[in-house]
Amino acid sequence: MPTATFTAPSTARPDTDAVIVGAGMSGLYQLLKLRELGLRTVVFEAGDDIGGTWYWNRYPGARCDIESMTYSYSFSPELDQEWVWSERYASQPEILRYLHHVADRFALRPDITLRTRVTRAVYDETARWWEVSTDTGQRLTTRFLIMASGCSTVPKGPEVPGVEEFAGPVHHTARWPREGVEFAGRRVAVIGTGASGVQCVPLIARRAAELTVFQRTPVYALPALNRPLTDAEVTARKAEYPEFRAAQRRSKGGSVLAMPTRSALEVTAEERHARYEAAWSEGVLSAVLRSYTDLLADARANETAAEFVRGKIRSTVADPATAELLSPRTYPFGTKRPCLDTGYYATFNLPHVRLVDLKSTPLVEITAKGVRTAEEEHPADVLVLATGFDSMTGALTTIDLVGRGGVTLREKWARGPVTYLGLGCAGFPNLFTVTGPLSPSVLTNMAVSIEQHVEWITDCVRFLRDGELTEIEGTAEAERAWVAHAAEVAGRTLYPTAESWYTGANVPGKPRGFLAYPGGADVYRERCDAVARDGYAGFTIT
Ligand code: NAP
């Protein structure tokens, strides 16, 4: 275990104690916690409302793929008791209402400045504080800079010329207009079939005159089986919430779920099929993957589950050629994030819906009239880009974060993110990243991982304050060891074999590497706690 080193404190005082970037789920909770410490805290939020992911992604069908009574804050037993979720899987508007309720209940709004994007932050090595600049011309100095800027924040487009030439409206799913989009009687083109595409396609199909879906890589989508929650279910969960929340915090992925004990290869094909059928009918994103211990570690085991899902696609989609195009064959099941769908595959049985395979006929350009592939021009009146994000690192590298010696985070991460525990990095003192790269983050229930990071950061800040310490920074040695450990754990899985946003492969030119920590939220939490218990081992403290 690395050890911490200490030097003398500084006495100067910056304009504020902490700046938090982002007023989504992480930023709101971080504000609350720093306030409890009595810190002067300012939150900057680029949007004109709070909510982060749940503010920006308001396309039709946007919905969480973790159950609502699991994907919510756990820090307040009173909040757990008073808020009532209406559906098994909450829709984006309901989650946004919940976050508004949290902001009001804990009186968070006065410290949040909306419509203000942090564009640059420079570390002053003499004063030992950050100078933060915004797009509204504000500049202020702060001891701590906490990036609560999210994992999927910076949208990316289809990387072909001509989007600006398109004559009709163009909407990215992550920048959906508040007033909605009229599809009735229109010819709609949707590019992208990840979680956002899978959720919006069935709803757009209900209204559009024609819908063309452009698919580069098919996904494995499982049925959500969403429905209203019954009063009895809500009451039962509320009665056991304290134990349930505690179990979530101890769990591998932030949800309380049965874990497998056997290999897929040690049972008969019939037994496996029955197990997969039972898992399929749970309507839980990870249920099939949790059927056996080795589905994310052994390609042969994985193929049994992959083929099961393909069988479901074949039995849903009437046209065998379309079913085959929708069937993933180029990467193992679960190595790109699977989707939870409501009627996605069945949508392709509708006569006005067409699937275009961009692997055999690549996207060439967007024209004024539609989408041109290598084979033909597909006319459209409305263009929907469900093309995803520069995930995990984009929100951090698009800001000019300038650390020691004038080195930017962009430069430091030119060959991929280098972090200590995904919480911070060498050369960037007092900069914390909530659910940062190489932490479990997107592989877990984000609500639980966010709380774990926010609480760890808060404890760390308390430790510094109580000890009259000014500066904390991961050491280069500790972060090298963490990066190597994260890569080694990822290397034991099938994850790196897929071209996905988990590895940076979705953004042309982005360095490849597995961007999250797949060792389990339980193991990771223990590691973070041990670091803190050992006086912040692996950090230099000044
Ligand atoms: P995504 O998973 O990255 O999907 C983007 C889609 O656009 C993919 O099909 C991708 O194809 C395609 N695409 C990207 N660039 C393209 C190009 N240049 N040409 C053609 N096709 C292109 O993004 P997302 O659907 O927005 O989802 C991102 C993540 O957000 C999810 O994995 C999930 O973690 C989260 N999310 C969650 C929910 C939920 O809770 N239910 C809903 C939405 C999003 P390739 O696969 O070939 O790259």
XYZ file of C-alpha atoms and ligand atoms in Angstrom:
590
model
C 0.000 0.000 0.000
C 1.512 3.423 -0.927
C 2.035 5.905 1.952
C 1.056 9.586 2.287
C 3.637 12.375 2.779
C 3.003 15.677 4.605
C 4.459 19.220 4.308
C 3.517 22.618 5.854
C 0.081 24.304 5.339
C -0.687 27.559 3.493
C -2.786 30.306 5.160
C -4.163 32.265 2.145
C -7.916 32.196 1.462
C -9.494 31.779 -1.995
C -12.842 33.338 -3.085
C -14.671 30.131 -2.256
C -13.860 26.774 -0.747
C -15.271 24.527 -3.451
C -16.510 24.762 -7.021
C -18.606 21.877 -8.272
C -19.013 21.497 -12.033
C -22.450 20.131 -12.870
C -25.808 20.030 -11.097
C -26.825 16.489 -11.958
C -27.198 13.652 -9.516
C -23.540 13.935 -8.412
C -23.335 17.704 -8.194
C -26.511 17.998 -6.118
C -25.372 15.447 -3.553
C -21.830 16.851 -3.454
C -23.230 20.303 -2.731
C -25.336 18.949 0.098
C -22.375 17.148 1.659
C -19.969 20.070 1.409
C -22.588 22.320 2.902
C -22.852 19.954 5.859
C -19.123 20.541 6.334
C -19.775 24.286 6.333
C -17.819 24.886 3.132
C -18.583 27.851 0.901
C -19.576 26.055 -2.288
C -20.557 27.224 -5.771
C -22.097 24.912 -8.374
C -21.873 25.847 -12.044
C -24.323 24.177 -14.393
C -24.256 24.672 -18.168
C -27.937 23.821 -18.617
C -30.792 26.160 -17.819
C -32.035 23.685 -15.237
C -30.610 21.128 -12.822
C -30.701 17.401 -13.570
C -27.615 16.613 -15.677
C -28.207 13.476 -17.748
C -31.888 13.592 -16.842
C -32.175 17.181 -17.977
C -30.446 16.768 -21.332
C -31.681 13.348 -22.488
C -35.391 14.033 -22.883
C -35.980 12.200 -26.145
C -39.182 10.126 -26.421
C -38.882 6.931 -24.396
C -35.932 8.087 -22.257
C -36.077 5.940 -19.176
C -33.654 4.492 -16.669
C -32.635 0.850 -17.143
C -32.285 0.255 -13.403
C -35.398 -0.027 -11.287
C -36.593 3.274 -9.851
C -36.612 2.124 -6.229
C -32.987 1.065 -6.702
C -31.746 3.919 -8.888
C -32.289 6.768 -6.445
C -30.390 8.430 -3.611
C -30.006 6.351 -0.477
C -28.545 8.959 1.858
C -31.836 10.133 3.359
C -34.276 7.661 4.945
C -36.878 10.466 5.006
C -36.480 11.034 1.267
C -36.824 7.303 0.670
C -40.081 7.279 2.605
C -41.693 10.380 1.147
C -40.910 10.020 -2.567
C -43.213 7.628 -4.422
C -42.047 6.201 -7.766
C -44.895 5.433 -10.122
C -43.259 2.897 -12.448
C -40.879 0.002 -12.178
C -38.488 1.841 -14.508
C -38.764 5.585 -14.114
C -39.127 7.797 -17.159
C -36.868 10.790 -17.688
C -39.574 13.313 -16.649
C -40.188 11.456 -13.396
C -36.469 11.277 -12.544
C -36.122 14.971 -13.313
C -39.084 15.718 -11.001
C -37.355 13.660 -8.309
C -34.123 15.641 -8.681
C -36.115 18.882 -8.471
C -37.741 17.582 -5.315
C -34.301 16.794 -3.853
C -32.993 20.258 -4.767
C -35.998 21.905 -3.092
C -36.173 19.634 -0.078
C -32.538 20.270 0.779
C -32.652 23.940 -0.330
C -29.810 23.439 -2.799
C -30.779 25.965 -5.459
C -29.272 29.152 -3.964
C -25.754 27.797 -4.473
C -26.347 26.669 -8.079
C -25.597 29.020 -10.959
C -27.395 27.837 -14.091
C -26.582 28.664 -17.734
C -22.915 28.877 -16.857
C -20.320 26.586 -18.352
C -16.907 26.216 -16.769
C -14.494 26.635 -19.658
C -11.115 26.701 -17.928
C -9.535 26.095 -14.557
C -5.879 26.778 -13.822
C -4.042 25.579 -10.752
C -2.025 28.317 -9.051
C 0.887 26.472 -7.522
C 1.911 29.406 -5.333
C -1.491 30.192 -3.866
C -2.448 26.508 -3.992
C -5.878 27.074 -5.411
C -7.748 26.792 -8.691
C -8.767 29.809 -10.728
C -11.987 28.907 -12.503
C -13.328 30.747 -15.576
C -16.792 30.449 -17.087
C -18.375 31.257 -20.423
C -20.264 34.104 -18.754
C -17.016 35.838 -17.878
C -16.915 34.882 -14.210
C -13.574 34.142 -12.570
C -13.162 32.901 -9.060
C -10.584 31.111 -7.001
C -11.388 27.945 -5.098
C -9.484 25.493 -2.934
C -11.295 22.434 -4.265
C -12.542 21.763 -7.762
C -14.971 18.891 -8.030
C -15.909 17.624 -11.449
C -19.449 16.271 -11.186
C -19.716 16.580 -14.928
C -21.011 13.105 -15.720
C -19.838 10.129 -17.765
C -21.984 10.630 -20.874
C -22.193 14.372 -21.243
C -20.553 15.441 -24.493
C -22.690 14.300 -27.450
C -21.021 13.081 -30.605
C -22.425 13.142 -34.121
C -22.352 10.731 -37.064
C -18.926 11.875 -38.323
C -20.034 12.356 -41.914
C -20.266 15.624 -43.790
C -23.466 17.489 -44.474
C -25.446 17.511 -41.223
C -25.724 21.291 -41.482
C -27.028 20.924 -45.069
C -30.078 18.916 -43.983
C -33.211 20.908 -44.791
C -35.346 19.665 -41.900
C -34.812 19.618 -38.152
C -31.855 17.659 -36.741
C -32.027 16.526 -33.121
C -29.417 14.672 -31.078
C -31.102 12.523 -28.426
C -28.983 14.244 -25.777
C -30.060 17.740 -26.890
C -33.756 17.157 -27.346
C -35.952 20.282 -27.517
C -38.030 20.875 -24.421
C -41.184 21.360 -26.493
C -40.759 17.960 -28.163
C -40.556 17.104 -31.858
C -43.481 16.564 -34.198
C -43.133 13.328 -36.140
C -46.714 12.893 -37.354
C -46.873 12.400 -41.102
C -43.097 12.862 -41.452
C -40.337 10.686 -42.826
C -37.883 10.213 -40.000
C -34.289 8.961 -40.129
C -32.687 7.716 -36.903
C -28.924 7.132 -36.918
C -27.678 4.976 -34.059
C -29.003 1.918 -32.280
C -27.510 2.139 -28.776
C -29.645 2.540 -25.652
C -31.001 5.916 -26.808
C -31.905 4.681 -30.296
C -33.468 1.509 -28.911
C -35.663 3.564 -26.589
C -36.813 6.213 -29.051
C -37.324 4.093 -32.186
C -40.566 2.372 -31.078
C -42.142 5.672 -30.013
C -41.090 7.549 -33.137
C -42.472 4.668 -35.223
C -45.900 5.197 -33.642
C -46.165 8.672 -35.137
C -43.915 8.846 -38.169
C -45.196 8.215 -41.682
C -41.939 6.416 -42.485
C -39.052 5.523 -40.239
C -35.597 4.507 -41.443
C -33.212 3.241 -38.786
C -29.507 3.334 -39.654
C -27.619 0.667 -37.750
C -23.833 0.340 -37.664
C -23.663 -2.324 -34.954
C -26.660 -4.273 -33.660
C -27.276 -4.400 -29.910
C -28.401 -7.078 -27.508
C -31.670 -5.689 -26.096
C -33.687 -7.336 -23.339
C -37.314 -6.657 -22.489
C -37.871 -4.110 -19.703
C -41.320 -5.430 -18.803
C -41.978 -1.988 -17.415
C -45.271 -1.415 -15.578
C -46.762 0.757 -12.872
C -45.607 -0.143 -9.367
C -48.366 -1.376 -7.094
C -49.040 0.210 -3.712
C -48.135 -3.096 -2.092
C -44.725 -3.182 -3.799
C -43.956 0.387 -2.807
C -45.038 -0.201 0.793
C -43.018 -3.394 1.054
C -39.840 -1.796 -0.267
C -40.282 1.229 1.990
C -40.581 -1.057 4.996
C -37.239 -2.689 4.191
C -35.464 0.324 2.719
C -32.773 0.714 5.416
C -31.598 -2.883 4.972
C -32.025 -2.696 1.196
C -29.925 0.457 0.922
C -27.225 -1.059 3.131
C -27.184 -4.170 0.942
C -26.888 -2.027 -2.198
C -23.789 -0.395 -0.759
C -22.216 -3.773 -0.081
C -23.118 -5.206 -3.483
C -20.964 -5.816 -6.530
C -22.899 -3.538 -8.847
C -24.961 -1.268 -6.628
C -28.125 -3.336 -6.965
C -29.308 -6.169 -4.743
C -29.310 -9.130 -7.104
C -28.703 -12.850 -6.907
C -25.182 -13.710 -8.036
C -24.316 -16.853 -10.003
C -22.251 -19.711 -8.645
C -21.717 -21.987 -11.667
C -20.097 -21.876 -15.071
C -22.355 -21.894 -18.132
C -20.243 -24.731 -19.473
C -20.828 -27.122 -16.600
C -24.567 -27.487 -17.190
C -26.551 -29.061 -20.018
C -27.871 -27.021 -22.933
C -31.432 -27.647 -21.669
C -30.621 -26.415 -18.178
C -28.902 -23.350 -19.584
C -31.824 -22.552 -21.830
C -34.267 -22.816 -18.939
C -32.052 -20.558 -16.836
C -31.810 -17.960 -19.622
C -35.576 -18.081 -20.165
C -36.183 -17.418 -16.479
C -33.672 -14.567 -16.539
C -35.242 -13.107 -19.695
C -38.637 -12.992 -18.024
C -37.274 -11.015 -15.053
C -37.064 -7.864 -17.172
C -33.786 -6.847 -15.510
C -30.849 -5.589 -17.588
C -28.223 -7.821 -16.017
C -30.359 -10.917 -15.390
C -29.144 -13.032 -18.315
C -25.524 -11.981 -17.745
C -25.819 -12.967 -14.085
C -26.981 -16.467 -14.987
C -23.458 -17.923 -14.870
C -20.135 -16.854 -13.435
C -18.160 -16.871 -16.660
C -20.356 -15.069 -19.184
C -18.100 -12.021 -19.172
C -14.878 -13.989 -18.913
C -15.111 -16.946 -21.298
C -15.997 -16.512 -24.966
C -17.545 -19.990 -25.268
C -19.732 -19.466 -22.220
C -20.711 -16.049 -23.496
C -21.720 -17.419 -26.882
C -24.411 -19.566 -25.235
C -26.101 -16.440 -23.869
C -25.477 -14.445 -27.060
C -27.144 -17.152 -29.113
C -30.075 -17.247 -26.704
C -30.674 -13.524 -27.279
C -30.332 -13.972 -31.037
C -32.978 -16.673 -30.820
C -35.300 -14.171 -29.139
C -34.650 -11.678 -31.934
C -35.426 -14.330 -34.564
C -38.660 -15.263 -32.831
C -39.773 -11.599 -32.664
C -38.778 -10.212 -36.051
C -40.876 -11.636 -38.863
C -38.444 -11.087 -41.742
C -35.475 -13.466 -41.336
C -33.066 -11.128 -43.184
C -33.970 -8.215 -40.886
C -33.731 -10.473 -37.832
C -30.230 -11.486 -38.905
C -29.182 -7.862 -39.404
C -30.460 -7.072 -35.909
C -28.515 -9.970 -34.407
C -25.125 -9.041 -32.931
C -22.348 -11.354 -34.078
C -19.191 -9.287 -33.863
C -18.800 -8.912 -30.100
C -19.695 -10.899 -26.989
C -22.963 -10.308 -25.176
C -22.576 -7.694 -22.415
C -19.265 -6.267 -23.586
C -21.077 -3.281 -25.060
C -23.730 -2.103 -22.670
C -26.901 -4.131 -23.380
C -30.182 -2.248 -23.679
C -33.496 -2.613 -21.953
C -36.211 -2.201 -24.530
C -39.930 -1.867 -24.906
C -41.006 -3.146 -28.299
C -37.736 -2.393 -30.125
C -37.409 -5.566 -32.196
C -41.153 -5.791 -32.931
C -41.005 -2.270 -34.385
C -39.192 -3.737 -37.397
C -42.305 -5.761 -38.233
C -44.191 -2.548 -39.022
C -44.606 -1.877 -42.744
C -43.400 1.734 -42.560
C -40.178 0.900 -40.673
C -36.979 0.005 -42.491
C -33.586 -1.056 -41.172
C -30.476 0.022 -43.070
C -27.273 -1.850 -42.312
C -24.376 0.593 -42.349
C -21.816 -2.183 -42.238
C -22.689 -3.381 -45.737
C -23.675 0.029 -47.053
C -21.751 2.700 -45.097
C -22.966 6.165 -44.318
C -21.516 8.625 -46.811
C -23.106 11.984 -46.108
C -26.147 13.847 -44.955
C -27.740 15.810 -47.767
C -30.425 18.473 -47.796
C -32.979 15.765 -48.517
C -31.864 12.888 -46.355
C -29.177 10.354 -45.584
C -26.895 9.020 -48.283
C -25.271 5.636 -47.914
C -22.891 3.961 -50.330
C -25.955 2.516 -52.104
C -28.740 5.092 -52.071
C -30.111 8.331 -50.719
C -32.814 7.792 -48.086
C -35.184 10.772 -48.069
C -36.150 12.195 -44.659
C -37.945 15.201 -43.175
C -36.533 14.870 -39.670
C -33.103 13.554 -38.671
C -32.515 12.040 -35.228
C -28.943 11.463 -34.108
C -28.797 8.745 -31.468
C -25.057 8.574 -31.976
C -23.941 8.666 -28.356
C -21.207 10.511 -26.521
C -17.528 11.080 -26.029
C -18.090 9.174 -22.802
C -16.040 8.921 -19.619
C -13.365 11.464 -20.531
C -15.149 13.963 -22.829
C -16.615 16.149 -20.087
C -13.182 16.447 -18.475
C -11.024 16.981 -21.541
C -13.262 19.544 -23.244
C -12.591 21.955 -20.362
C -9.113 23.499 -20.208
C -7.989 21.992 -16.910
C -4.447 23.222 -16.393
C -2.484 21.565 -13.612
C 1.061 21.845 -12.320
C 3.649 23.188 -14.764
C 0.947 24.354 -17.182
C 0.152 20.775 -18.230
C -3.459 20.278 -19.277
C -5.502 17.225 -18.418
C -5.927 16.749 -22.160
C -2.157 16.497 -22.543
C -1.795 14.231 -19.540
C -4.483 11.931 -20.927
C -3.326 12.066 -24.557
C -2.807 8.296 -24.529
C -5.796 7.561 -22.283
C -6.934 8.563 -18.810
C -4.429 8.216 -15.994
C -6.104 8.462 -12.578
C -5.716 7.285 -9.032
C -8.913 5.358 -8.179
C -10.768 7.433 -10.774
C -10.962 10.110 -8.078
C -8.079 12.381 -8.995
C -4.678 12.459 -10.608
C -1.083 13.530 -10.161
C -0.329 17.093 -11.198
C -3.908 18.220 -10.468
C -4.079 18.897 -6.724
C -7.477 19.220 -5.027
C -9.236 18.215 -8.234
C -11.719 15.412 -7.671
C -13.668 13.553 -10.336
C -17.001 12.025 -9.295
C -17.303 8.642 -11.039
C -14.170 9.504 -12.988
C -12.388 7.239 -15.503
C -11.080 3.962 -14.044
C -13.696 3.887 -11.289
C -16.613 1.390 -11.477
C -19.102 4.125 -12.522
C -21.010 3.081 -15.640
C -20.629 -0.629 -14.910
C -22.719 -0.180 -11.758
C -25.859 1.491 -10.515
C -24.645 5.072 -10.924
C -26.692 6.330 -7.972
C -24.718 4.111 -5.613
C -21.341 4.851 -7.191
C -22.042 8.575 -7.130
C -22.873 8.450 -3.430
C -19.744 6.435 -2.678
C -17.502 8.922 -4.473
C -19.208 11.984 -3.039
C -18.953 10.611 0.490
C -15.299 9.661 0.015
C -14.463 13.105 -1.373
C -16.347 14.777 1.484
C -14.487 12.727 4.086
C -11.213 13.623 2.402
C -12.047 17.337 2.420
C -13.045 17.058 6.091
C -9.734 15.360 6.852
C -7.832 18.186 5.164
C -9.864 20.883 6.878
C -9.590 19.345 10.327
C -5.850 18.903 9.878
C -5.469 22.456 8.480
C -4.037 20.904 5.342
C -4.207 22.668 2.002
C -3.482 20.301 -0.795
C -3.979 16.669 -1.737
C -2.825 14.979 -4.918
C -2.476 11.395 -6.058
C 1.141 10.408 -6.577
C 2.401 9.399 -9.996
C 3.448 6.061 -8.547
C 0.020 5.326 -7.037
C -1.772 6.245 -10.216
C 0.576 4.144 -12.347
C -0.212 1.202 -10.095
C -3.961 1.882 -10.279
C -3.983 2.210 -14.072
C -2.044 -1.052 -14.361
C -4.369 -2.802 -11.909
C -7.514 -1.583 -13.700
C -6.103 -2.752 -17.055
C -5.142 -6.096 -15.579
C -8.658 -6.649 -14.166
C -10.229 -5.583 -17.477
C -7.865 -7.955 -19.284
C -9.357 -10.870 -17.369
C -12.760 -10.062 -18.894
C -14.154 -10.043 -22.415
C -14.894 -6.300 -22.216
C -11.818 -5.124 -24.155
C -12.751 -7.365 -27.097
C -15.649 -5.098 -28.113
C -15.471 -1.811 -29.980
C -17.530 0.291 -27.616
C -17.713 3.563 -25.759
C -16.361 1.653 -22.755
C -13.051 1.483 -24.633
C -13.188 4.809 -26.491
C -13.662 3.009 -29.813
C -16.821 4.979 -30.675
C -14.908 8.253 -31.082
C -12.521 8.399 -34.054
C -8.955 9.025 -32.886
C -9.703 8.506 -29.190
C -7.054 6.386 -27.463
C -8.245 2.846 -26.750
C -8.340 1.365 -23.297
C -10.983 0.123 -20.923
C -12.272 3.292 -19.264
C -14.029 1.942 -16.161
C -12.926 -0.318 -13.311
C -14.555 -3.745 -13.723
C -13.396 -5.215 -10.400
C -16.747 -4.666 -8.647
C -18.144 -1.755 -6.656
C -17.786 -3.746 -3.419
C -14.071 -4.433 -3.920
C -13.518 -0.883 -5.091
C -15.326 0.656 -2.112
C -13.169 -1.395 0.254
C -10.055 -0.215 -1.556
C -11.091 3.457 -1.314
C -11.947 3.061 2.372
C -8.595 1.410 3.059
C -6.776 4.292 1.340
C -8.614 6.782 3.583
C -8.060 4.696 6.725
C -4.352 4.626 5.968
C -4.183 8.431 5.986
C -4.866 8.748 2.251
C -2.198 6.360 1.147
C -0.967 7.073 -2.367
C -1.708 10.792 -2.040
C 0.710 13.589 -1.267
C -0.806 15.918 1.330
C 0.444 19.432 1.939
P -24.261 4.591 -27.786
O -24.557 3.436 -26.953
O -22.847 5.000 -27.954
O -24.931 4.326 -29.197
C -24.642 5.146 -30.287
C -25.128 4.497 -31.538
O -24.820 5.340 -32.635
C -24.459 3.159 -31.816
O -25.357 2.323 -32.458
C -23.321 3.565 -32.743
O -22.842 2.532 -33.544
C -24.017 4.614 -33.564
N -23.061 5.527 -34.152
C -22.201 6.341 -33.523
N -21.453 7.009 -34.390
C -21.852 6.611 -35.613
C -21.444 6.937 -36.911
N -20.460 7.819 -37.130
N -22.062 6.339 -37.931
C -23.041 5.448 -37.714
N -23.468 5.084 -36.506
C -22.873 5.663 -35.457
O -25.030 5.910 -27.267
P -26.452 5.974 -26.533
O -27.431 5.112 -27.188
O -26.779 7.406 -26.379
O -26.151 5.352 -25.128
C -24.968 5.699 -24.407
C -25.065 5.195 -23.012
O -25.902 6.061 -22.267
C -25.696 3.823 -22.834
O -24.853 2.765 -23.098
C -26.137 3.888 -21.414
O -25.077 3.696 -20.538
C -26.607 5.319 -21.318
N -28.049 5.328 -21.613
C -28.844 4.679 -20.747
C -30.169 4.634 -20.965
C -31.020 3.913 -20.006
O -30.813 3.972 -18.817
N -31.972 3.202 -20.444
C -30.721 5.233 -22.084
C -29.880 5.901 -22.957
C -28.537 5.939 -22.706
P -21.632 1.617 -33.029
O -22.212 0.724 -31.971
O -21.157 0.927 -34.233
O -20.591 2.555 -32.446
